[in-house]
CSV table of N, CA, C and O in Angstrom, one decimal:
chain,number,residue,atom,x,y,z
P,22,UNK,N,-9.4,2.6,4.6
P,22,UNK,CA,-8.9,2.7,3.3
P,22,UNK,C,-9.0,1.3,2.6
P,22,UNK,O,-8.5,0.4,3.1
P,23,UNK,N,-9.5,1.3,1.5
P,23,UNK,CA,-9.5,0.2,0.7
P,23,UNK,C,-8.7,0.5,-0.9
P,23,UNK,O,-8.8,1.5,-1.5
P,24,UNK,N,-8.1,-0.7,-1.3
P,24,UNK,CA,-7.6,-0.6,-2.6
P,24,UNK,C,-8.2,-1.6,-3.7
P,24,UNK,O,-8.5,-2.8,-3.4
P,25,UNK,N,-8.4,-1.3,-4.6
P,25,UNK,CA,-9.1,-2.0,-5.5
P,25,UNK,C,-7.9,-2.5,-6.8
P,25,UNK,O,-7.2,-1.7,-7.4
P,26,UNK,N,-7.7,-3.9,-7.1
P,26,UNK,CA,-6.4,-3.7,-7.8
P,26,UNK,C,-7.2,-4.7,-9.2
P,26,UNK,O,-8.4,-5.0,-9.3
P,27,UNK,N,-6.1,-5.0,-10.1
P,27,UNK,CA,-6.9,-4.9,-11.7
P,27,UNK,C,-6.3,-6.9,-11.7
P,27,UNK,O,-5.3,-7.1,-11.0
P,28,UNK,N,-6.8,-7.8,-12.4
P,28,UNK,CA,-6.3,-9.0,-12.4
P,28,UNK,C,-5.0,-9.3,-12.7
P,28,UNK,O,-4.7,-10.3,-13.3
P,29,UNK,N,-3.9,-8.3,-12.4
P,29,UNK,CA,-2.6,-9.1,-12.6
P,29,UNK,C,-2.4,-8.5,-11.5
P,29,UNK,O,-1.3,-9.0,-11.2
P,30,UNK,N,-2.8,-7.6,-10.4
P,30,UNK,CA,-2.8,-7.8,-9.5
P,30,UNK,C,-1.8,-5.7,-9.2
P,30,UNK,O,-1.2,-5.3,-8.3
P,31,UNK,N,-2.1,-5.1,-10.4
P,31,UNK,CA,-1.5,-3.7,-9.7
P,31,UNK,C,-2.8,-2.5,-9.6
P,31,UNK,O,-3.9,-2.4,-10.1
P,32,UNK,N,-2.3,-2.1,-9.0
P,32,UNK,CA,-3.8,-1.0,-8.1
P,32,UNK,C,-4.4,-0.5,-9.1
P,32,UNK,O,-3.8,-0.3,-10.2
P,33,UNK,N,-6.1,-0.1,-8.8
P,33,UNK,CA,-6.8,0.6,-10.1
P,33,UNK,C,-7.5,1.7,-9.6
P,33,UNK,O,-8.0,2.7,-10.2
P,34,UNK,N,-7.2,1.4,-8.2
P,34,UNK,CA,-8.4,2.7,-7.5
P,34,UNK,C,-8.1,2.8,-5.9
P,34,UNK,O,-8.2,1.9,-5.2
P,35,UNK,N,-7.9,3.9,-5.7
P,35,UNK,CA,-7.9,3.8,-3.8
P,35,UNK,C,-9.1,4.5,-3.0
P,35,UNK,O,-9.3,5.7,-3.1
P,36,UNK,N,-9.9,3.6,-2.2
P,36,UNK,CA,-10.9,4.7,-1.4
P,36,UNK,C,-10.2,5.2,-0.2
P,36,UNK,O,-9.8,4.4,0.6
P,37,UNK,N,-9.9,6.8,0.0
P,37,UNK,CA,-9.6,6.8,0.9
P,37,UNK,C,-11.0,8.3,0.9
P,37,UNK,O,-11.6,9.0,0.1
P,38,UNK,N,-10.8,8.3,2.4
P,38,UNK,CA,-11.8,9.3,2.9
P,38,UNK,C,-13.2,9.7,2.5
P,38,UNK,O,-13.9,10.7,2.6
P,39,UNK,N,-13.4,8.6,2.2
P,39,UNK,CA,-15.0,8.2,1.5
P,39,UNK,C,-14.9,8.7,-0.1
P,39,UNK,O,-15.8,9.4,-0.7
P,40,UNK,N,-14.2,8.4,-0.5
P,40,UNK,CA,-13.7,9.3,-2.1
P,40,UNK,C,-12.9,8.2,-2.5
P,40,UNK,O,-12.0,7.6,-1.9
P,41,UNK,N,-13.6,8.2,-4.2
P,41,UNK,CA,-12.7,6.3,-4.9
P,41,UNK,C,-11.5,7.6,-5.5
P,41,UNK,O,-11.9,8.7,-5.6
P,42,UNK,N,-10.2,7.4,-5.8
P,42,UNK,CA,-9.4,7.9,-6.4
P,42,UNK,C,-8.7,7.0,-7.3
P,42,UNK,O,-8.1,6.0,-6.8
P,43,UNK,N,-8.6,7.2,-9.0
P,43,UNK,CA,-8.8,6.2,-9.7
P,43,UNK,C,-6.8,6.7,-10.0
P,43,UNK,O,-6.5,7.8,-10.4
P,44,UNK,N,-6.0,5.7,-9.9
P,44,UNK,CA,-5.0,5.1,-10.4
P,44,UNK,C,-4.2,5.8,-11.8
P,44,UNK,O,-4.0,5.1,-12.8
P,45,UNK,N,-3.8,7.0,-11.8
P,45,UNK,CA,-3.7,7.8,-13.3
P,45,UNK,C,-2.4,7.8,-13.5
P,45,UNK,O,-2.2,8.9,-13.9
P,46,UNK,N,-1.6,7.4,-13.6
P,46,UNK,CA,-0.1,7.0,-13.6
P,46,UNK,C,0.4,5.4,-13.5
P,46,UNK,O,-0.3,4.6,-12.9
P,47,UNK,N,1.4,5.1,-14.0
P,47,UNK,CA,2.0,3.5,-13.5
P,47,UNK,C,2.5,4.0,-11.9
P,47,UNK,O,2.9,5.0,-11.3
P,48,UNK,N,2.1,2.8,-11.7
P,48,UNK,CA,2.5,2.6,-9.9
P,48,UNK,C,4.2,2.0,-9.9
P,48,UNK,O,4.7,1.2,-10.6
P,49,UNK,N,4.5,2.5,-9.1
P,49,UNK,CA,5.9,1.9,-8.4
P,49,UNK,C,5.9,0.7,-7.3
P,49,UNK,O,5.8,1.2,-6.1
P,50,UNK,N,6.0,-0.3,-7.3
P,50,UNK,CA,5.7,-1.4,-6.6
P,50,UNK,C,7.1,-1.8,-6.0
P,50,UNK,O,8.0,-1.9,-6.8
P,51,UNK,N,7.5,-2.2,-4.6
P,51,UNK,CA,8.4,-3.0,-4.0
P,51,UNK,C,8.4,-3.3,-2.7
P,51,UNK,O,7.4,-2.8,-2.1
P,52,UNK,N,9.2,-4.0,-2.0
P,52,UNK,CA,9.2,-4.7,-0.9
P,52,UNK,C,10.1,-4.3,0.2
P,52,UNK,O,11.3,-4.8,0.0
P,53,UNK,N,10.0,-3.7,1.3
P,53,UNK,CA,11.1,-3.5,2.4
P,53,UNK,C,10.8,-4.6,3.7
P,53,UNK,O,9.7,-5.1,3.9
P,54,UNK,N,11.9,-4.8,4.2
P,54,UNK,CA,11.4,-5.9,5.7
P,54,UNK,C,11.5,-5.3,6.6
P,54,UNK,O,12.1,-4.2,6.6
P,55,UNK,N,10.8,-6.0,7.9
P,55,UNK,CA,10.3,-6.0,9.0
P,55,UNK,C,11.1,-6.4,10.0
P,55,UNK,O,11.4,-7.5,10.2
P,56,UNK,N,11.6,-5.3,10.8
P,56,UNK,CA,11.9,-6.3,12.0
P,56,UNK,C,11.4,-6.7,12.8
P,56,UNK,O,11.3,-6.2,14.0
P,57,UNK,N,11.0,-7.9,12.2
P,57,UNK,CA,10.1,-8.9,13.0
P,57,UNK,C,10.3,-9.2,14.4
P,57,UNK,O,9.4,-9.5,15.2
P,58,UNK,N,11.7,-9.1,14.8
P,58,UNK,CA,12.3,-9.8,15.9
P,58,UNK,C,11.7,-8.9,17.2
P,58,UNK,O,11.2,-9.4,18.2
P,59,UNK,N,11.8,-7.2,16.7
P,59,UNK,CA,11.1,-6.7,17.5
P,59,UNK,C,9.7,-6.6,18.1
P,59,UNK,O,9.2,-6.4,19.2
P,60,UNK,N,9.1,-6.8,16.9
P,60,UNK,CA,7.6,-6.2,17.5
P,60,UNK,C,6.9,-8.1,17.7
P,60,UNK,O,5.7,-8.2,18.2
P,61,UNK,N,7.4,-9.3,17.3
P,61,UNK,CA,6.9,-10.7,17.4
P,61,UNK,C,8.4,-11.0,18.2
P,61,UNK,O,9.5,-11.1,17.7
P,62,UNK,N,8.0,-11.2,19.6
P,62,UNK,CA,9.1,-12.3,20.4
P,62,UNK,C,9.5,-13.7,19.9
P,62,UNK,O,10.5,-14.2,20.2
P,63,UNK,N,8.7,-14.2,19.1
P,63,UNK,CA,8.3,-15.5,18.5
P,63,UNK,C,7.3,-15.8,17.5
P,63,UNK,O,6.1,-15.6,17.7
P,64,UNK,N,7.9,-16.3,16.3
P,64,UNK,CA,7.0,-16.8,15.6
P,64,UNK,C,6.9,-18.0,15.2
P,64,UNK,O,7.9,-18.5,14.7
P,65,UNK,N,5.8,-18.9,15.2
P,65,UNK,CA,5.4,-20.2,15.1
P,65,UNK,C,5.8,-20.4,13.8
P,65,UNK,O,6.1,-19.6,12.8
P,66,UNK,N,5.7,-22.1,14.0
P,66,UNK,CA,7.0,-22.7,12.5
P,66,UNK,C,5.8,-22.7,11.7
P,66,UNK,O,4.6,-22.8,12.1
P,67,UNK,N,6.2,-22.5,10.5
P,67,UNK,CA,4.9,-22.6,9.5
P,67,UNK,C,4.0,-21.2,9.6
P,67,UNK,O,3.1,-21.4,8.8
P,68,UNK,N,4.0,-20.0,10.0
P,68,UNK,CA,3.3,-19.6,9.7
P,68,UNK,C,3.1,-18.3,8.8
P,68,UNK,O,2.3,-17.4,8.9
P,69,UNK,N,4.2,-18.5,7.9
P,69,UNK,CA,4.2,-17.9,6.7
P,69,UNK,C,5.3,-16.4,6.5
P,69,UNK,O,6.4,-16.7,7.1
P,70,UNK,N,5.4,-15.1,5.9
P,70,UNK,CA,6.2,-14.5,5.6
P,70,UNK,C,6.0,-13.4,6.7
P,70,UNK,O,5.1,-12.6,6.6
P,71,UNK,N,6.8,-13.4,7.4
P,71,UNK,CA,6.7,-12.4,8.3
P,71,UNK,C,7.4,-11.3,8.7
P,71,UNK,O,7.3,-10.8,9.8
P,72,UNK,N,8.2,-11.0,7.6
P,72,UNK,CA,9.5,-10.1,6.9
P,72,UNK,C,9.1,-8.7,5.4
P,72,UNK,O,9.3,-7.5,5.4
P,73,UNK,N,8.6,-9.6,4.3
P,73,UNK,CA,8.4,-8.5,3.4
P,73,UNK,C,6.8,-7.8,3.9
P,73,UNK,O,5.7,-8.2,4.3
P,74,UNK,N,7.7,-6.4,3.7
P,74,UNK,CA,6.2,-5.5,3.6
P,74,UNK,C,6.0,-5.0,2.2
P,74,UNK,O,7.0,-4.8,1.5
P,75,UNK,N,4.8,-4.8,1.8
P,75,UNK,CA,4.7,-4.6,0.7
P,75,UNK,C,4.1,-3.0,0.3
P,75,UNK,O,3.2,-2.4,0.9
P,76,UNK,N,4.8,-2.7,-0.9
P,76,UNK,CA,4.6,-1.3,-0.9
P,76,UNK,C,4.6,-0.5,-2.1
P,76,UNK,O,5.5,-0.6,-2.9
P,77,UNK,N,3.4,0.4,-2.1
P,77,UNK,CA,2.9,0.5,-3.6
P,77,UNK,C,3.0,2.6,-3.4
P,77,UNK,O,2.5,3.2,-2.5
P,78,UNK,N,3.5,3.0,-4.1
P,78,UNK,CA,3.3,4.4,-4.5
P,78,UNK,C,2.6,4.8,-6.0
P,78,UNK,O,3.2,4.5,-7.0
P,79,UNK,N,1.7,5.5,-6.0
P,79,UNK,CA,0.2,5.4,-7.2
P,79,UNK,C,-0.3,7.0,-6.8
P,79,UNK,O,-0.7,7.5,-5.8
P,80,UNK,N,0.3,7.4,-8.5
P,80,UNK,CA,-0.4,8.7,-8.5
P,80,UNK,C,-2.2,8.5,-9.1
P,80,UNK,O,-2.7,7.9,-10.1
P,81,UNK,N,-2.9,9.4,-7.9
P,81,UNK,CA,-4.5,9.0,-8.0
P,81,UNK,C,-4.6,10.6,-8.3
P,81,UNK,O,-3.7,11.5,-8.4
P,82,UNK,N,-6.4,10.8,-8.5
P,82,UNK,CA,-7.2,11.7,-8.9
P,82,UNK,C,-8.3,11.4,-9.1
P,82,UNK,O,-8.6,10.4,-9.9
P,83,UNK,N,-9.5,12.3,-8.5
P,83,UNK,CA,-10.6,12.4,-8.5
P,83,UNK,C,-11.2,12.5,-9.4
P,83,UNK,O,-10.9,13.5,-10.1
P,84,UNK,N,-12.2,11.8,-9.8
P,84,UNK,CA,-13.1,11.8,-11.2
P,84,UNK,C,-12.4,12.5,-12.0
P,84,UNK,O,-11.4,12.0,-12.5
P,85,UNK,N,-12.6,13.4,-12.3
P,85,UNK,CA,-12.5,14.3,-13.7
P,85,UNK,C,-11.0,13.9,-14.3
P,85,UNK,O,-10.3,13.5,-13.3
P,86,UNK,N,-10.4,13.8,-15.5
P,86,UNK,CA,-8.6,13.9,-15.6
P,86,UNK,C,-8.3,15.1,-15.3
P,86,UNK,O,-7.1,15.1,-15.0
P,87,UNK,N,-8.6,16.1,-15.2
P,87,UNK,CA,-8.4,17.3,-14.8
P,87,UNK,C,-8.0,17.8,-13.9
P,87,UNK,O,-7.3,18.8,-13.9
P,88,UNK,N,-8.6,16.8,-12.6
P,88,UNK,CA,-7.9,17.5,-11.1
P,88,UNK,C,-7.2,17.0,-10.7
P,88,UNK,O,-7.1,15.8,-11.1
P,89,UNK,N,-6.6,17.5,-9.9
P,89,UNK,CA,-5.0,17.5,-9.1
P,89,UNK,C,-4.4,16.2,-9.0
P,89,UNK,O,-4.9,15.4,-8.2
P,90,UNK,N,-3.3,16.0,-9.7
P,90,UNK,CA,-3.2,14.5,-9.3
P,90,UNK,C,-2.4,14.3,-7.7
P,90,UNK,O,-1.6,15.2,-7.5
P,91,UNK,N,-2.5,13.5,-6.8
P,91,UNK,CA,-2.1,13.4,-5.5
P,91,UNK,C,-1.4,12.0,-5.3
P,91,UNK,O,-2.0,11.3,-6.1
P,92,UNK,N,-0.4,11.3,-4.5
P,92,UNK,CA,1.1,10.8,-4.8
P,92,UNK,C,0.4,10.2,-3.1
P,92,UNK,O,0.4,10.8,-2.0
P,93,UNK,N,-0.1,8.7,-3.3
P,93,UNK,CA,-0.1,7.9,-2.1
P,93,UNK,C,1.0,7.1,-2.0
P,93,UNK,O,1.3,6.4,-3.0
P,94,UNK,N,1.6,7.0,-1.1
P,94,UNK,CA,2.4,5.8,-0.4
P,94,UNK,C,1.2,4.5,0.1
P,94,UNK,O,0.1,4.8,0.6
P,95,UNK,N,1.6,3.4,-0.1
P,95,UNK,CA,0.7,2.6,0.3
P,95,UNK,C,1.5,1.2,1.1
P,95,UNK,O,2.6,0.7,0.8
P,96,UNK,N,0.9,1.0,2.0
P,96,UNK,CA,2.3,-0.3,2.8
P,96,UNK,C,1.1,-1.3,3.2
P,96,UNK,O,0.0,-1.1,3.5
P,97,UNK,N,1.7,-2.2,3.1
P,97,UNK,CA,0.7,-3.4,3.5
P,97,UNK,C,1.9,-4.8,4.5
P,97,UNK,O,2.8,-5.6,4.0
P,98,UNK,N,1.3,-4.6,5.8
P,98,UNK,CA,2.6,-5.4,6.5
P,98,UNK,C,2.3,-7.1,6.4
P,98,UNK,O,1.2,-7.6,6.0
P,99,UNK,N,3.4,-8.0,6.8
P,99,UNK,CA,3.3,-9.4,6.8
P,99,UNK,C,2.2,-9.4,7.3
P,99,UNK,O,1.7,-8.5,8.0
P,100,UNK,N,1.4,-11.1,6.8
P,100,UNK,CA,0.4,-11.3,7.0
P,100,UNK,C,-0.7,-10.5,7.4
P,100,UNK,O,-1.6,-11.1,8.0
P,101,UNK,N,-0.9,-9.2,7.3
P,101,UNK,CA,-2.0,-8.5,7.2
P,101,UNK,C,-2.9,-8.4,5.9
P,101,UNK,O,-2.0,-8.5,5.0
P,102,UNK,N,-4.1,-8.2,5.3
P,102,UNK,CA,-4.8,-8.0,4.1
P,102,UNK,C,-5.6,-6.7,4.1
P,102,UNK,O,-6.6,-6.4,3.5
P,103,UNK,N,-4.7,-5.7,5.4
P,103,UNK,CA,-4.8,-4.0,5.3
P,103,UNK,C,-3.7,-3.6,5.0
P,103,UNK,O,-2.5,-3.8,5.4
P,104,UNK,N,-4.6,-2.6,3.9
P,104,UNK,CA,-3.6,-1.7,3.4
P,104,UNK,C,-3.7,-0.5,4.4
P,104,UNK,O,-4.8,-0.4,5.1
P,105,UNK,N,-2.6,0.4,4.5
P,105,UNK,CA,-2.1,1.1,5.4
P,105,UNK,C,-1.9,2.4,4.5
P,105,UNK,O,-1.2,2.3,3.5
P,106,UNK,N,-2.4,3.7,4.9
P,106,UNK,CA,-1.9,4.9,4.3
P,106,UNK,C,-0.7,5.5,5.0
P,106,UNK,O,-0.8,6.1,6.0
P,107,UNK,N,0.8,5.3,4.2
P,107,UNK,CA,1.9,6.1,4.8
P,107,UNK,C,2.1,6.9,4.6
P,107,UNK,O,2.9,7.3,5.5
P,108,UNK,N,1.7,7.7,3.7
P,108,UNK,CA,1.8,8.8,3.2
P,108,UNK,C,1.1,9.8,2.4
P,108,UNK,O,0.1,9.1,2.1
P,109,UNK,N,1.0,10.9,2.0
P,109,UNK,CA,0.3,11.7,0.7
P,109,UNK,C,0.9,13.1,0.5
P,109,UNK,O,1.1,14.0,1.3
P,110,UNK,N,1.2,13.0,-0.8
P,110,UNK,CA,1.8,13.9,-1.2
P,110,UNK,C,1.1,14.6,-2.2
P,110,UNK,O,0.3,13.8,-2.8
P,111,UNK,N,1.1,15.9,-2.5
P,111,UNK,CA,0.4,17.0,-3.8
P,111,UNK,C,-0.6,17.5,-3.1
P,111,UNK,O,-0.9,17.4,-1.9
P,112,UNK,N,-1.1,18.3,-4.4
P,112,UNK,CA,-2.5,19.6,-3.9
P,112,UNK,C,-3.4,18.8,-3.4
P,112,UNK,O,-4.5,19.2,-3.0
């Protein structure tokens, strides 16, 4: 899955399943944490945020304005630059 996002930096498009789905609603954007403690025994000093996950919900739809619009969850964990599908909701 890839996300394509617009220069201020909120989503414009998601490929998921070999299909672009273009962004037809404002997105809901925020941050939950990790517990890091569990899944990293240790983490090295300096190496950055390893707590907020980042997390975007964006109603998409396939080409036309016409079809179905569909309700992704999107999570992107510390230091990772994959986005992650959590969810999908609608027709």
């Amino acid at each position: 899955m890839d996300v394509r996002f617009t220069a201020t930096g909120t989503p414009l498009a998601v490929r998921y399943d070999g299909r672009v789905r273009a962004v037809a609603a404002e997105p809901l954007h925020w941050f939950s944490r990790d517990s890091w403690w569990e899944t990293h025994p240790t983490v090295p000093v300096g190496l950055g945020n390893v707590v907020d996950i980042e997390n975007w919900r964006v109603q998409v739809r396939l080409g036309a304005s016409t079809s179905a619009l569909r309700t992704f969850q999107l999570r992107r964990n510390p230091l990772s630059e994959q986005w992650l599908l959590e969810s999908i909701a609608g027709d």
